[in-house]
Amino acid sequence: MTKILKFPENFLWAAATSAYQIEGGWNADGKGESIWDRFSHTPGKVTNGDTGDVVIDHYHRYREDVALMREMGLQAYRFSIAWPRILPQGRRKIEQAGIDFYSRLVDELLAANIIPYATLFHWDLPQALQDEGGWTVRSTAEAFVEYTDVITRALGDRVKNWMTHNEMSVVVFNGYVSGEHAPGIKNDYVSAIRTGHHLLLSHGWAIPIIRQNSPGCEVGPVINANYSPLGSNSKADRMAFNFGDGIWIRWFLDALYGRGYPADLVEQLQVRGLVPVDQWDFIQPGDMDVMSTTTDFVGLNYYFRYISRNNDLPEEENEPQTVHPLPKDNINWTEMGWEVYPDGLRHVLARLYFEYQVPKIYITENGASYSDAPGPDGRIRDDRRIRFLNEHFRAALQAIQMGVPVAGYFVWSLFDNFEWGHGNSQRFGLIWSDYETLQRIWKDSAFWYQNVIRQNGIEEE
Ligand code: FCB
């Protein structure tokens, strides 16, 4: 008989999605335009010109979708709320139909015995606010508080687990440095750092309001932290590491945990002229205290390892003592071009706990893009996804055995969906989405996950 590696009794097995990636109904029932509507409707921005206009029409089919979750045995479900459904212009005028949608979704989940975990901001900022400067201006942080108050008043009696922002670092860098995400601005570090500041600030401002409107709730941010070891011990690589790790991870975690912005990074940004010394007046007295308001948990999105190297230097200068050989084979990469590296999850979990003393961690996203499609018999044999999840679950279990308080696992994603700049071309789902017929088909990994949940563990290999 195969031995089952059991997870702690109250461990939460779950899956995640986000509003823009599955809902469709982009202008239904008074919803306002979001920056992702604007971005995807702009030719050339998204692969194949895909948009979030329909995707899998979850907005109209949520009942069917909750039934699938129940069948799979999900104990919790992480979804996000589209701000422009609630306040189409970002502030003031409330759209009741939008609130009603989430209210029905929550009721449906509770009736199916599935605990709702709601993310307040998963990137679909109302376009009206972007027109006023988006997250680069403080008034957007104030608008976020208004939105949070409205939606948590409406749902706070039933939703008891709240996440503020999803992956602030991605909003900052993909939105304002690489430009791959809405609003699609490139190499603007001043706007990027201002954006991060107002996201962090609004996160802190929102917490007491959420607690007030949702008595007994738990609240936390969702960060993304991938694993980035040093490529070598060369000076160049160490600098690349400090900058990359600093700007993507320490910048946010240090601020959230009361350490302020990392001094070495502030200096780097100034010295390199990315954010000149006279451009820091957006930080007002007290802001850093607000950001480090205590939370109940941190949500961690983990996907891959990236090896920190200074790619601007010639190889000979760059690679005197390579510690991590760069992997070359294909099986170690998902179709996103991300390296499969389960052990990195264990490292990052340990870091959150030992370096920042995070009291409770949910893995709020982890999963893989593989495009395995239905075979002639209709079955979807996504063995690579099963292997990926199995190995990552095991890494999480090892972290738990080290004493790291990992409370649950939200697989990304329940369905194939709109993968931002990649459109529908990248498939992360446990469930296959047929974008023509809107049929949902279980992949082998969905059946496998159902069994993991049932036995609260994975098979020892
Ligand atoms: C994360 C996002 C999520 C999804 C996955 C693949 O960065 O939070 O919406 O796109 O990546």
Short mmCIF file of C-alpha atoms and ligand atoms in Angstrom, two decimals:
data_model
loop_
_atom_site.label_atom_id
_atom_site.label_comp_id
_atom_site.label_asym_id
_atom_site.label_seq_id
_atom_site.Cartn_x
_atom_site.Cartn_y
_atom_site.Cartn_z
CA MET A 1 0.00 0.00 0.00
CA THR A 2 1.30 3.45 -0.83
CA LYS A 3 2.03 5.60 2.13
CA ILE A 4 0.22 8.94 2.34
CA LEU A 5 2.17 11.96 3.49
CA LYS A 6 -0.48 13.66 5.56
CA PHE A 7 -0.93 17.40 5.99
CA PRO A 8 -2.02 18.94 9.30
CA GLU A 9 -5.64 18.24 10.12
CA ASN A 10 -6.99 21.74 9.59
CA PHE A 11 -4.92 22.45 6.46
CA LEU A 12 -7.01 24.25 3.85
CA TRP A 13 -7.12 22.91 0.28
CA ALA A 14 -8.29 25.50 -2.15
CA ALA A 15 -7.98 27.15 -5.54
CA ALA A 16 -7.73 30.71 -6.79
CA THR A 17 -8.91 32.93 -9.64
CA SER A 18 -9.27 36.65 -10.20
CA ALA A 19 -12.12 38.77 -11.53
CA TYR A 20 -10.74 40.05 -14.80
CA GLN A 21 -9.26 36.67 -15.67
CA ILE A 22 -12.54 34.72 -15.63
CA GLU A 23 -15.63 36.90 -15.26
CA GLY A 24 -16.28 38.40 -18.66
CA GLY A 25 -19.34 40.66 -18.51
CA TRP A 26 -16.89 43.49 -18.92
CA ASN A 27 -19.60 46.13 -19.31
CA ALA A 28 -22.54 44.26 -17.79
CA ASP A 29 -24.94 45.79 -15.29
CA GLY A 30 -23.31 49.19 -15.05
CA LYS A 31 -19.72 48.06 -14.61
CA GLY A 32 -17.18 50.80 -15.33
CA GLU A 33 -14.14 50.42 -17.54
CA SER A 34 -10.98 49.12 -15.91
CA ILE A 35 -7.39 49.69 -16.95
CA TRP A 36 -7.32 46.09 -18.14
CA ASP A 37 -10.34 46.68 -20.38
CA ARG A 38 -8.53 49.66 -21.83
CA PHE A 39 -5.22 47.80 -22.18
CA SER A 40 -6.65 44.65 -23.77
CA HIS A 41 -8.76 46.73 -26.16
CA THR A 42 -5.62 48.49 -27.35
CA PRO A 43 -4.25 46.65 -30.40
CA GLY A 44 -0.86 45.04 -29.91
CA LYS A 45 -0.90 44.86 -26.13
CA VAL A 46 -2.17 41.31 -25.55
CA THR A 47 -1.17 38.13 -27.42
CA ASN A 48 -3.64 37.32 -30.20
CA GLY A 49 -5.69 40.38 -29.29
CA ASP A 50 -7.43 38.43 -26.52
CA THR A 51 -9.49 40.39 -24.01
CA GLY A 52 -11.37 39.82 -20.78
CA ASP A 53 -14.67 40.69 -22.45
CA VAL A 54 -16.08 37.17 -22.09
CA VAL A 55 -13.32 34.70 -21.12
CA ILE A 56 -15.42 31.91 -19.54
CA ASP A 57 -18.34 34.15 -18.61
CA HIS A 58 -18.07 33.30 -14.94
CA TYR A 59 -20.12 36.41 -14.23
CA HIS A 60 -23.16 34.62 -15.60
CA ARG A 61 -22.12 31.05 -14.82
CA TYR A 62 -20.87 31.31 -11.27
CA ARG A 63 -23.47 28.84 -10.01
CA GLU A 64 -22.22 26.13 -12.32
CA ASP A 65 -18.67 27.00 -11.29
CA VAL A 66 -19.36 26.77 -7.59
CA ALA A 67 -20.92 23.35 -8.24
CA LEU A 68 -17.63 22.28 -9.84
CA MET A 69 -15.69 23.53 -6.81
CA ARG A 70 -17.95 21.57 -4.51
CA GLU A 71 -17.51 18.44 -6.58
CA MET A 72 -13.74 18.85 -6.47
CA GLY A 73 -13.95 19.13 -2.70
CA LEU A 74 -12.45 22.61 -2.42
CA GLN A 75 -12.55 23.83 1.16
CA ALA A 76 -11.91 27.45 0.25
CA TYR A 77 -11.95 29.60 -2.85
CA ARG A 78 -9.96 32.75 -3.50
CA PHE A 79 -11.55 35.18 -5.92
CA SER A 80 -11.19 38.91 -6.45
CA ILE A 81 -13.70 41.70 -6.55
CA ALA A 82 -13.74 43.99 -9.55
CA TRP A 83 -13.61 47.50 -8.13
CA PRO A 84 -15.27 49.01 -11.26
CA ARG A 85 -18.30 46.78 -10.72
CA ILE A 86 -18.78 48.32 -7.27
CA LEU A 87 -17.81 51.94 -8.04
CA PRO A 88 -17.77 52.32 -11.83
CA GLN A 89 -15.90 55.61 -11.64
CA GLY A 90 -13.67 54.45 -8.80
CA ARG A 91 -15.40 56.53 -6.14
CA ARG A 92 -18.72 58.02 -5.07
CA LYS A 93 -21.45 56.45 -7.23
CA ILE A 94 -22.17 52.90 -6.08
CA GLU A 95 -23.45 50.24 -8.48
CA GLN A 96 -25.73 47.95 -6.51
CA ALA A 97 -25.86 45.33 -9.28
CA GLY A 98 -22.13 44.78 -8.89
CA ILE A 99 -22.42 44.32 -5.15
CA ASP A 100 -25.31 41.92 -5.67
CA PHE A 101 -23.22 39.73 -7.95
CA TYR A 102 -20.56 39.15 -5.29
CA SER A 103 -23.19 38.78 -2.64
CA ARG A 104 -24.81 35.95 -4.61
CA LEU A 105 -21.43 34.36 -5.27
CA VAL A 106 -20.61 34.40 -1.57
CA ASP A 107 -23.97 32.90 -0.64
CA GLU A 108 -23.49 30.19 -3.22
CA LEU A 109 -20.04 29.37 -1.83
CA LEU A 110 -21.24 29.27 1.75
CA ALA A 111 -24.14 27.01 0.78
CA ALA A 112 -21.56 24.68 -0.79
CA ASN A 113 -19.48 24.75 2.38
CA ILE A 114 -16.63 26.58 0.70
CA ILE A 115 -14.94 29.38 2.63
CA PRO A 116 -14.70 32.60 0.58
CA TYR A 117 -11.32 34.40 0.50
CA ALA A 118 -11.80 37.73 -1.21
CA THR A 119 -9.04 39.81 -2.76
CA LEU A 120 -9.93 43.49 -2.96
CA PHE A 121 -7.51 44.51 -5.69
CA HIS A 122 -6.25 42.12 -8.34
CA TRP A 123 -5.14 44.75 -10.85
CA ASP A 124 -8.37 45.94 -12.50
CA LEU A 125 -8.22 49.57 -11.39
CA PRO A 126 -11.11 51.75 -12.57
CA GLN A 127 -9.94 53.60 -15.69
CA ALA A 128 -11.46 56.81 -14.33
CA LEU A 129 -8.90 56.74 -11.53
CA GLN A 130 -6.08 55.98 -13.94
CA ASP A 131 -7.11 59.09 -15.84
CA GLU A 132 -6.39 61.05 -12.66
CA GLY A 133 -2.95 59.47 -12.24
CA GLY A 134 -3.78 55.96 -11.03
CA TRP A 135 -1.67 54.65 -8.18
CA THR A 136 0.97 57.29 -8.72
CA VAL A 137 -1.27 59.74 -6.85
CA ARG A 138 -2.36 59.65 -3.25
CA SER A 139 -6.02 60.24 -4.05
CA THR A 140 -6.22 56.73 -5.55
CA ALA A 141 -5.20 55.30 -2.19
CA GLU A 142 -8.03 57.32 -0.64
CA ALA A 143 -10.46 56.00 -3.25
CA PHE A 144 -9.36 52.45 -2.42
CA VAL A 145 -10.38 53.05 1.18
CA GLU A 146 -13.80 54.25 0.05
CA TYR A 147 -14.24 51.17 -2.14
CA THR A 148 -13.07 48.88 0.67
CA ASP A 149 -15.57 50.42 3.02
CA VAL A 150 -18.45 49.93 0.58
CA ILE A 151 -17.70 46.31 -0.27
CA THR A 152 -16.76 45.13 3.20
CA ARG A 153 -19.94 46.66 4.62
CA ALA A 154 -21.89 44.65 2.09
CA LEU A 155 -20.07 41.33 2.45
CA GLY A 156 -18.35 41.58 5.81
CA ASP A 157 -21.04 39.63 7.63
CA ARG A 158 -20.29 36.54 5.49
CA VAL A 159 -16.74 36.96 4.17
CA LYS A 160 -14.27 36.60 7.03
CA ASN A 161 -11.03 36.35 5.10
CA TRP A 162 -9.81 39.41 3.23
CA MET A 163 -6.80 40.07 1.11
CA THR A 164 -5.96 43.63 0.22
CA HIS A 165 -3.68 43.86 -2.83
CA ASN A 166 -2.46 41.09 -5.08
CA GLU A 167 1.25 41.28 -5.85
CA MET A 168 2.01 44.97 -5.40
CA SER A 169 5.44 44.44 -6.93
CA VAL A 170 3.95 43.23 -10.21
CA VAL A 171 1.58 46.19 -10.35
CA VAL A 172 4.59 48.41 -9.86
CA PHE A 173 7.13 46.86 -12.21
CA ASN A 174 5.02 45.29 -14.92
CA GLY A 175 2.83 48.38 -15.00
CA TYR A 176 5.54 51.06 -14.91
CA VAL A 177 8.90 49.50 -15.75
CA SER A 178 8.51 46.60 -18.20
CA GLY A 179 5.17 47.96 -19.39
CA GLU A 180 3.86 44.45 -20.06
CA HIS A 181 0.81 45.10 -17.92
CA ALA A 182 -1.73 47.91 -17.75
CA PRO A 183 -1.24 50.82 -17.79
CA GLY A 184 1.71 49.80 -19.96
CA ILE A 185 4.26 52.46 -19.04
CA LYS A 186 7.94 51.69 -19.50
CA ASN A 187 11.05 52.56 -17.46
CA ASP A 188 9.36 55.12 -15.25
CA TYR A 189 10.86 54.38 -11.86
CA VAL A 190 9.47 57.51 -10.26
CA SER A 191 5.91 56.45 -11.06
CA ALA A 192 6.76 52.87 -10.13
CA ILE A 193 7.97 53.76 -6.65
CA ARG A 194 5.10 56.18 -6.09
CA THR A 195 2.70 53.43 -7.15
CA GLY A 196 4.22 51.02 -4.66
CA HIS A 197 3.96 53.62 -1.94
CA HIS A 198 0.29 54.32 -2.49
CA LEU A 199 -0.51 50.62 -2.73
CA LEU A 200 1.22 49.95 0.58
CA LEU A 201 -0.37 52.98 2.17
CA SER A 202 -3.88 52.05 1.05
CA HIS A 203 -3.30 48.50 2.28
CA GLY A 204 -2.56 49.88 5.74
CA TRP A 205 -5.45 52.34 5.70
CA ALA A 206 -7.88 49.63 4.65
CA ILE A 207 -7.11 47.20 7.47
CA PRO A 208 -9.00 48.89 10.35
CA ILE A 209 -11.97 49.49 8.07
CA ILE A 210 -12.11 45.84 7.05
CA ARG A 211 -11.88 44.77 10.67
CA GLN A 212 -14.67 47.12 11.64
CA ASN A 213 -17.03 46.03 8.86
CA SER A 214 -16.25 42.35 9.14
CA PRO A 215 -16.06 41.49 12.84
CA GLY A 216 -13.76 38.59 13.65
CA CYS A 217 -12.24 38.55 10.18
CA GLU A 218 -8.64 37.91 9.19
CA VAL A 219 -6.83 40.15 6.76
CA GLY A 220 -3.51 40.21 4.95
CA PRO A 221 -1.69 41.22 1.78
CA VAL A 222 -0.73 38.89 -1.05
CA ILE A 223 2.88 39.16 -2.07
CA ASN A 224 4.76 37.40 -4.80
CA ALA A 225 8.15 36.12 -3.90
CA ASN A 226 9.96 33.82 -6.25
CA TYR A 227 13.25 32.23 -5.34
CA SER A 228 16.33 34.07 -6.55
CA PRO A 229 19.67 32.64 -5.50
CA LEU A 230 22.93 34.26 -6.47
CA GLY A 231 24.26 33.23 -9.86
CA SER A 232 27.82 33.40 -8.61
CA ASN A 233 29.84 35.15 -6.01
CA SER A 234 31.09 37.79 -8.44
CA LYS A 235 30.60 41.39 -7.46
CA ALA A 236 28.41 41.98 -10.48
CA ASP A 237 26.09 39.13 -9.60
CA ARG A 238 25.92 40.14 -5.99
CA MET A 239 24.86 43.61 -7.07
CA ALA A 240 22.25 42.18 -9.40
CA PHE A 241 20.99 40.02 -6.57
CA ASN A 242 20.77 42.86 -4.08
CA PHE A 243 18.92 45.04 -6.50
CA GLY A 244 16.54 42.35 -7.77
CA ASP A 245 15.78 40.84 -4.39
CA GLY A 246 15.66 44.29 -2.85
CA ILE A 247 13.26 45.87 -5.24
CA TRP A 248 10.95 42.88 -5.72
CA ILE A 249 10.84 41.44 -2.24
CA ARG A 250 12.51 43.43 0.54
CA TRP A 251 10.97 46.71 -0.62
CA PHE A 252 7.50 45.44 0.19
CA LEU A 253 8.13 43.03 3.05
CA ASP A 254 10.36 45.46 4.92
CA ALA A 255 7.71 48.16 4.64
CA LEU A 256 4.95 45.76 5.72
CA TYR A 257 7.02 44.59 8.66
CA GLY A 258 7.92 47.99 10.05
CA ARG A 259 11.47 48.25 8.76
CA GLY A 260 10.83 51.06 6.31
CA TYR A 261 12.15 51.02 2.78
CA PRO A 262 15.54 49.27 2.56
CA ALA A 263 18.21 51.99 2.81
CA ASP A 264 20.56 50.31 0.30
CA LEU A 265 17.82 50.30 -2.29
CA VAL A 266 16.81 53.90 -1.72
CA GLU A 267 20.43 54.79 -2.24
CA GLN A 268 20.71 52.70 -5.40
CA LEU A 269 17.58 54.27 -6.86
CA GLN A 270 19.03 57.71 -6.16
CA VAL A 271 22.58 57.01 -7.27
CA ARG A 272 21.43 55.46 -10.51
CA GLY A 273 19.22 58.48 -11.10
CA LEU A 274 16.14 56.28 -11.32
CA VAL A 275 14.35 58.18 -8.55
CA PRO A 276 16.26 61.44 -8.03
CA VAL A 277 16.76 62.71 -4.49
CA ASP A 278 14.23 65.53 -4.91
CA GLN A 279 11.46 63.15 -6.00
CA TRP A 280 10.66 61.49 -2.70
CA ASP A 281 8.18 64.00 -1.31
CA PHE A 282 5.28 61.57 -1.81
CA ILE A 283 6.29 59.99 1.53
CA GLN A 284 4.42 61.83 4.27
CA PRO A 285 5.02 61.63 8.01
CA GLY A 286 3.35 58.57 9.48
CA ASP A 287 3.00 56.70 6.18
CA MET A 288 5.47 54.00 7.09
CA ASP A 289 3.60 53.30 10.33
CA VAL A 290 0.35 52.91 8.45
CA MET A 291 1.89 50.38 6.06
CA SER A 292 3.13 48.20 8.85
CA THR A 293 -0.28 47.84 10.50
CA THR A 294 -0.39 44.30 11.84
CA THR A 295 -2.02 41.70 9.64
CA ASP A 296 -3.20 38.19 10.45
CA PHE A 297 -1.40 36.48 7.63
CA VAL A 298 0.57 36.95 4.48
CA GLY A 299 -0.49 35.32 1.22
CA LEU A 300 2.42 34.04 -0.83
CA ASN A 301 2.34 33.56 -4.58
CA TYR A 302 5.26 31.40 -5.64
CA TYR A 303 6.01 30.22 -9.16
CA PHE A 304 9.69 29.79 -10.05
CA ARG A 305 13.38 30.24 -9.44
CA TYR A 306 15.33 32.89 -11.28
CA ILE A 307 19.03 33.00 -10.90
CA SER A 308 20.39 36.46 -10.15
CA ARG A 309 22.97 37.41 -12.69
CA ASN A 310 24.21 40.62 -14.11
CA ASN A 311 23.40 39.96 -17.73
CA ASP A 312 24.83 43.28 -18.87
CA LEU A 313 28.41 42.09 -18.41
CA PRO A 314 30.41 39.87 -20.74
CA GLU A 315 30.35 36.23 -19.64
CA GLU A 316 34.01 36.08 -18.61
CA GLU A 317 33.58 38.93 -16.15
CA ASN A 318 30.30 37.63 -14.96
CA GLU A 319 30.93 34.02 -14.26
CA PRO A 320 34.09 33.40 -12.31
CA GLN A 321 32.57 30.92 -9.88
CA THR A 322 29.15 29.79 -10.96
CA VAL A 323 27.33 28.22 -8.09
CA HIS A 324 24.10 27.47 -9.86
CA PRO A 325 24.52 25.92 -13.27
CA LEU A 326 21.86 27.26 -15.58
CA PRO A 327 19.49 24.39 -16.38
CA LYS A 328 19.11 23.69 -20.06
CA ASP A 329 16.65 20.83 -20.45
CA ASN A 330 13.03 21.43 -21.32
CA ILE A 331 11.25 19.42 -18.71
CA ASN A 332 12.26 21.93 -16.11
CA TRP A 333 10.36 24.77 -17.69
CA THR A 334 6.68 25.50 -17.94
CA GLU A 335 5.22 27.10 -21.03
CA MET A 336 5.53 30.50 -19.39
CA GLY A 337 9.28 29.97 -19.58
CA TRP A 338 9.38 29.71 -15.81
CA GLU A 339 11.73 27.23 -14.20
CA VAL A 340 10.12 24.45 -12.18
CA TYR A 341 11.85 24.61 -8.82
CA PRO A 342 9.79 23.23 -5.93
CA ASP A 343 12.56 23.58 -3.39
CA GLY A 344 12.39 27.35 -3.87
CA LEU A 345 8.94 27.31 -2.30
CA ARG A 346 10.41 25.80 0.85
CA HIS A 347 13.14 28.45 0.90
CA VAL A 348 10.73 31.33 0.46
CA LEU A 349 8.31 30.01 3.07
CA ALA A 350 11.18 29.64 5.52
CA ARG A 351 12.38 33.14 4.78
CA LEU A 352 8.96 34.65 5.43
CA TYR A 353 8.79 32.93 8.75
CA PHE A 354 12.34 33.15 10.02
CA GLU A 355 13.29 36.55 8.59
CA TYR A 356 9.98 38.37 9.00
CA GLN A 357 8.18 36.24 11.61
CA VAL A 358 5.03 36.11 9.52
CA PRO A 359 2.55 34.51 11.92
CA LYS A 360 0.56 32.61 9.33
CA ILE A 361 1.13 31.99 5.66
CA TYR A 362 -1.25 30.91 2.95
CA ILE A 363 0.15 29.85 -0.36
CA THR A 364 -2.33 31.99 -2.25
CA GLU A 365 -1.08 31.01 -5.70
CA ASN A 366 1.06 28.26 -7.17
CA GLY A 367 0.57 26.34 -10.37
CA ALA A 368 1.86 25.82 -13.88
CA SER A 369 1.05 26.64 -17.48
CA TYR A 370 0.91 23.58 -19.72
CA SER A 371 -1.35 23.48 -22.74
CA ASP A 372 -2.26 19.77 -22.78
CA ALA A 373 -5.58 19.59 -24.59
CA PRO A 374 -8.39 17.03 -24.73
CA GLY A 375 -7.30 13.87 -26.54
CA PRO A 376 -9.51 11.96 -29.01
CA ASP A 377 -11.22 10.34 -26.03
CA GLY A 378 -11.85 13.75 -24.48
CA ARG A 379 -9.45 13.14 -21.61
CA ILE A 380 -6.80 15.72 -20.72
CA ARG A 381 -3.61 14.02 -19.62
CA ASP A 382 -1.74 16.84 -17.90
CA ASP A 383 0.77 14.68 -16.10
CA ARG A 384 3.29 17.50 -15.95
CA ARG A 385 0.88 19.62 -13.92
CA ILE A 386 0.27 16.73 -11.55
CA ARG A 387 3.99 16.29 -11.09
CA PHE A 388 4.47 20.02 -10.62
CA LEU A 389 1.78 20.25 -7.93
CA ASN A 390 2.85 17.07 -6.22
CA GLU A 391 6.40 18.30 -5.83
CA HIS A 392 5.33 21.73 -4.63
CA PHE A 393 2.88 20.28 -2.11
CA ARG A 394 5.74 18.20 -0.82
CA ALA A 395 7.95 21.27 -0.47
CA ALA A 396 5.18 23.00 1.48
CA LEU A 397 4.91 19.99 3.75
CA GLN A 398 8.64 20.08 4.38
CA ALA A 399 8.33 23.73 5.38
CA ILE A 400 5.52 22.82 7.76
CA GLN A 401 7.76 20.15 9.26
CA MET A 402 10.39 22.84 9.79
CA GLY A 403 7.84 24.75 11.85
CA VAL A 404 6.68 27.25 9.24
CA PRO A 405 2.99 28.05 9.84
CA VAL A 406 1.55 27.28 6.40
CA ALA A 407 -2.22 27.23 6.74
CA GLY A 408 -3.49 26.44 3.27
CA TYR A 409 -2.81 26.05 -0.42
CA PHE A 410 -4.65 27.82 -3.23
CA VAL A 411 -3.80 26.24 -6.56
CA TRP A 412 -3.53 28.68 -9.44
CA SER A 413 -5.83 28.25 -11.10
CA LEU A 414 -9.21 26.60 -10.96
CA PHE A 415 -9.79 27.32 -14.66
CA ASP A 416 -7.73 28.14 -17.71
CA ASN A 417 -8.19 31.88 -17.97
CA PHE A 418 -7.06 35.21 -19.37
CA GLU A 419 -3.37 35.27 -18.49
CA TRP A 420 -2.84 39.05 -18.69
CA GLY A 421 -0.43 40.02 -21.49
CA HIS A 422 -0.42 36.42 -22.75
CA GLY A 423 -4.18 36.38 -23.20
CA ASN A 424 -5.75 32.93 -23.42
CA SER A 425 -2.58 31.33 -24.75
CA GLN A 426 -1.27 30.21 -21.35
CA ARG A 427 -3.32 27.60 -19.54
CA PHE A 428 -2.91 27.28 -15.78
CA GLY A 429 -6.22 25.55 -15.03
CA LEU A 430 -7.10 22.35 -13.23
CA ILE A 431 -10.15 22.64 -15.45
CA TRP A 432 -9.86 23.14 -19.19
CA SER A 433 -11.71 26.12 -20.64
CA ASP A 434 -13.08 25.84 -24.14
CA TYR A 435 -13.24 29.51 -25.13
CA GLU A 436 -15.59 28.77 -28.05
CA THR A 437 -18.26 26.71 -26.34
CA LEU A 438 -17.47 27.88 -22.79
CA GLN A 439 -17.41 24.25 -21.77
CA ARG A 440 -15.43 23.40 -18.64
CA ILE A 441 -13.62 20.03 -18.75
CA TRP A 442 -11.76 18.44 -15.86
CA LYS A 443 -8.13 17.72 -16.55
CA ASP A 444 -6.47 14.68 -14.96
CA SER A 445 -4.95 17.09 -12.44
CA ALA A 446 -8.42 18.11 -11.26
CA PHE A 447 -9.29 14.47 -10.45
CA TRP A 448 -5.88 14.05 -8.86
CA TYR A 449 -6.39 17.16 -6.71
CA GLN A 450 -9.83 15.94 -5.68
CA ASN A 451 -8.11 12.86 -4.33
CA VAL A 452 -5.38 14.84 -2.53
CA ILE A 453 -8.08 16.81 -0.77
CA ARG A 454 -10.01 13.67 0.11
CA GLN A 455 -6.99 12.03 1.73
CA ASN A 456 -5.50 15.29 3.03
CA GLY A 457 -2.14 14.34 1.66
CA ILE A 458 -0.01 13.18 -1.21
CA GLU A 459 1.36 9.76 -2.02
CA GLU A 460 4.93 9.11 -1.04
CA GLU A 461 6.94 8.30 -4.12
C1 FCB B 1 0.34 35.88 -10.83
C2 FCB B 1 -1.00 36.59 -10.84
C3 FCB B 1 -2.13 35.71 -11.33
C4 FCB B 1 -1.71 34.84 -12.49
C5 FCB B 1 -0.43 34.10 -12.17
C6 FCB B 1 0.02 33.17 -13.26
O1 FCB B 1 1.35 36.83 -10.93
O2 FCB B 1 -1.32 37.03 -9.56
O3 FCB B 1 -3.22 36.54 -11.65
O4 FCB B 1 -1.63 35.58 -13.62
O5 FCB B 1 0.58 35.02 -11.89
#
